[in-house]
PDB file of C-alpha atoms in Angstrom:
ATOM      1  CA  UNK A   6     108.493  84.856  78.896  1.00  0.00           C
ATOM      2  CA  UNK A   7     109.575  87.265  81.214  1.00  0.00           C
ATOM      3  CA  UNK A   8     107.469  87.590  84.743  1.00  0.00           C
ATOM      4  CA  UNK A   9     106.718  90.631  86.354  1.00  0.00           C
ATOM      5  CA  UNK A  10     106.712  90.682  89.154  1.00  0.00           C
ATOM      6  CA  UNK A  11     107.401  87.304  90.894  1.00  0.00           C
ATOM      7  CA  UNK A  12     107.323  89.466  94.446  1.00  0.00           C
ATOM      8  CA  UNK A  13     103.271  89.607  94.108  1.00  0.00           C
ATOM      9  CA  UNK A  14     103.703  85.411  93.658  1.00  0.00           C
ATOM     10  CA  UNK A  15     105.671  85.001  96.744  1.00  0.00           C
ATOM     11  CA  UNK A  16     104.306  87.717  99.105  1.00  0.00           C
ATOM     12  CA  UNK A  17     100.647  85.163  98.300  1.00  0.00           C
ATOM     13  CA  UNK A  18     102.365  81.890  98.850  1.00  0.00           C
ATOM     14  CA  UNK A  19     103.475  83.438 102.085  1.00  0.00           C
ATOM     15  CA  UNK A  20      99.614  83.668 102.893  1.00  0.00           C
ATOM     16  CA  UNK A  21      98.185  80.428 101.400  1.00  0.00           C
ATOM     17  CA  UNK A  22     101.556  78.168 101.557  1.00  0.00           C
ATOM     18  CA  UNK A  23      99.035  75.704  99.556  1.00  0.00           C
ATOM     19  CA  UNK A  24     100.128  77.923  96.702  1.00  0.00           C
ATOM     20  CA  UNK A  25     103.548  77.796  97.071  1.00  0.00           C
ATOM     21  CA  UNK A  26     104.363  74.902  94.610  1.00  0.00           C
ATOM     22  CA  UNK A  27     101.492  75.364  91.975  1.00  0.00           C
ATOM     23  CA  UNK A  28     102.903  78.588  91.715  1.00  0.00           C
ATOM     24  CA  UNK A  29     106.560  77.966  91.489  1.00  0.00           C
ATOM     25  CA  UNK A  30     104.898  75.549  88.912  1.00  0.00           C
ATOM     26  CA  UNK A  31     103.494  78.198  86.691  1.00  0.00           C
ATOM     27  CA  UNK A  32     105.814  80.294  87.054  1.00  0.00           C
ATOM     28  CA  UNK A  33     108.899  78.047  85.976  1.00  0.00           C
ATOM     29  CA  UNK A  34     106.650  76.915  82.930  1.00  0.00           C
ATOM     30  CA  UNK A  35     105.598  80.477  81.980  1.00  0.00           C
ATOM     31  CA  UNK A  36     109.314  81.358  82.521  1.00  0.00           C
ATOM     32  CA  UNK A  37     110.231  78.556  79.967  1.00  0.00           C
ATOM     33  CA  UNK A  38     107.376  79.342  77.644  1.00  0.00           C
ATOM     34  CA  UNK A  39     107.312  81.283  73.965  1.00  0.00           C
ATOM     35  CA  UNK A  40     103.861  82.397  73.962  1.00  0.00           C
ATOM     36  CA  UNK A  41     102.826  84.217  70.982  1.00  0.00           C
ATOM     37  CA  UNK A  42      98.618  84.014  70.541  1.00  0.00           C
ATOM     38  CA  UNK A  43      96.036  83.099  73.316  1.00  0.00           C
ATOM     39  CA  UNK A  44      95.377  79.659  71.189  1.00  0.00           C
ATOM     40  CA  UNK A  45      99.369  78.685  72.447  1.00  0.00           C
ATOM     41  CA  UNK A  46      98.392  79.402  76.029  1.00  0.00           C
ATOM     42  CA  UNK A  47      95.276  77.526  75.661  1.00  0.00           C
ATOM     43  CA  UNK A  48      97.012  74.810  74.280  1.00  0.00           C
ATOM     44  CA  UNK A  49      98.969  74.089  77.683  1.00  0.00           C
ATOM     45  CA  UNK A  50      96.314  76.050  80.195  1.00  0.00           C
ATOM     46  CA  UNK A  51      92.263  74.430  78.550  1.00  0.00           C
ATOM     47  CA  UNK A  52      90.895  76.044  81.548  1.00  0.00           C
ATOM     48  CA  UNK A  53      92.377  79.402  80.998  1.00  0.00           C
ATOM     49  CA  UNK A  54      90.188  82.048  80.588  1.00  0.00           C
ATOM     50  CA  UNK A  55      91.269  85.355  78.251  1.00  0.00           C
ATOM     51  CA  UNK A  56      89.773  88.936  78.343  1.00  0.00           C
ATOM     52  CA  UNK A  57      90.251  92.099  76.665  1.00  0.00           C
ATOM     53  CA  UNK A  58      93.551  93.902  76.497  1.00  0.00           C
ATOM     54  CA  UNK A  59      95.551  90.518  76.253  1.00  0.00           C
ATOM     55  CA  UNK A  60      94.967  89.166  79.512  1.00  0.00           C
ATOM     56  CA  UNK A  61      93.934  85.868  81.041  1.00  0.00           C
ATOM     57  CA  UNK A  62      93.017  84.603  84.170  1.00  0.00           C
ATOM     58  CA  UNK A  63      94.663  80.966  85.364  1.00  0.00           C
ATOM     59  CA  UNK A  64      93.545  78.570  87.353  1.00  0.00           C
ATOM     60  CA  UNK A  65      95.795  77.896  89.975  1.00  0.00           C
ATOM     61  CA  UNK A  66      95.944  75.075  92.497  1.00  0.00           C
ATOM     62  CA  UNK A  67      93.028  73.065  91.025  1.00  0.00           C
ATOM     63  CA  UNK A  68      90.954  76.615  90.515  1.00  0.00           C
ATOM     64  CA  UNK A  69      91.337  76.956  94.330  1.00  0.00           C
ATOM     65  CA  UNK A  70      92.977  80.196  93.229  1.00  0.00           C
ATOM     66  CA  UNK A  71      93.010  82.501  90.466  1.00  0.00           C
ATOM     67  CA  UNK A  72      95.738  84.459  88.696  1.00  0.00           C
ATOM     68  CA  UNK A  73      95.706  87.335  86.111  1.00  0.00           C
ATOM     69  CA  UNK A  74      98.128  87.988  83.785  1.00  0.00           C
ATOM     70  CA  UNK A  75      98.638  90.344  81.303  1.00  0.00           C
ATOM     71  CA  UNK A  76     100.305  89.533  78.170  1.00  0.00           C
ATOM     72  CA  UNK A  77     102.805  91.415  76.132  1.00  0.00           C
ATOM     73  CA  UNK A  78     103.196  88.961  73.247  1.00  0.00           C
ATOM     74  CA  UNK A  79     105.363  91.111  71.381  1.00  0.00           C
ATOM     75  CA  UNK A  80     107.671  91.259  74.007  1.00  0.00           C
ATOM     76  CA  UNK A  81     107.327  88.379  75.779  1.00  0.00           C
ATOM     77  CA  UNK A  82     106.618  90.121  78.694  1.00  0.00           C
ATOM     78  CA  UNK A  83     103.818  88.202  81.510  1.00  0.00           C
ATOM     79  CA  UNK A  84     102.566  91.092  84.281  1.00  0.00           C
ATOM     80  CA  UNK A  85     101.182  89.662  87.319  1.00  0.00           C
ATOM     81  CA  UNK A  86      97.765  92.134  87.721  1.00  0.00           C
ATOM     82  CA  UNK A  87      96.210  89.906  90.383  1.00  0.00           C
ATOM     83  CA  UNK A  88      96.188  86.705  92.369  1.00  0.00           C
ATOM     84  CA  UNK A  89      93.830  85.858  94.937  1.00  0.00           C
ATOM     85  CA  UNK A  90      91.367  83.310  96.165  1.00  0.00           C
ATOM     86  CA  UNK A  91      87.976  83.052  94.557  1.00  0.00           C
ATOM     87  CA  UNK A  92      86.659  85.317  97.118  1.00  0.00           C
ATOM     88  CA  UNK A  93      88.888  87.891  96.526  1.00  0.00           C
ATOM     89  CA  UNK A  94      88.685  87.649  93.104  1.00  0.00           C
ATOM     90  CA  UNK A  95      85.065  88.010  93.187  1.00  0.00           C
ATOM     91  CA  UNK A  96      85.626  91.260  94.096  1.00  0.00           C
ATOM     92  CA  UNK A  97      87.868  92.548  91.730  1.00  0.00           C
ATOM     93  CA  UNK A  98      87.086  93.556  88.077  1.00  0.00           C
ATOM     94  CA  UNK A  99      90.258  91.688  86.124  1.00  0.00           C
ATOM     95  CA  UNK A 100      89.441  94.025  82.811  1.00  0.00           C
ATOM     96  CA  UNK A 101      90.634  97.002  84.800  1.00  0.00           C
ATOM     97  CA  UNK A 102      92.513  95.497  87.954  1.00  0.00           C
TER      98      UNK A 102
END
């Protein structure tokens, strides 16, 4: 997959530095990954959550955080829409964000 935008990854990390290696994590594997359906994310992520409009929230850094993606199977294209703590998140509506 391709990651857009890696930036919006490290600008966080800089924040929370907690997130710094679940997110390198992620991102590597995402990098690395083929995914064509949901069901092969889920097969990796259990915990991942999707929504309309191909995108899906992860749990990052034991769910201390929370990252949504969305999905361009076709393309293999991964755009970071949000990542934030559970607070931040809260306030946020990841159909539309």
């Amino acid at each position: 997959m391709r990651i857009i935008a890696r930036k919006t990854l490290r600008d966080f990390w800089r924040r929370y530095p907690d997130a710094e290696q679940p997110l390198k994590a992620w991102f590597a594997e995402a990098q690395a990954a083929t995914w064509q359906t949901p069901q092969t994310i889920k097969q990796r992520y259990r915990h991942a959550s999707f929504l309309a409009d191909n995108r899906v929230i992860f749990n990052i850094a034991g769910n201390k955080y929370r990252l949504i993606v969305h999905m361009n199977y076709k393309f293999q294209i991964a755009y970071i829409k949000f990542i934030g703590t559970h607070a931040e998140y809260d306030r946020v509506d990841p159909e539309i964000i």
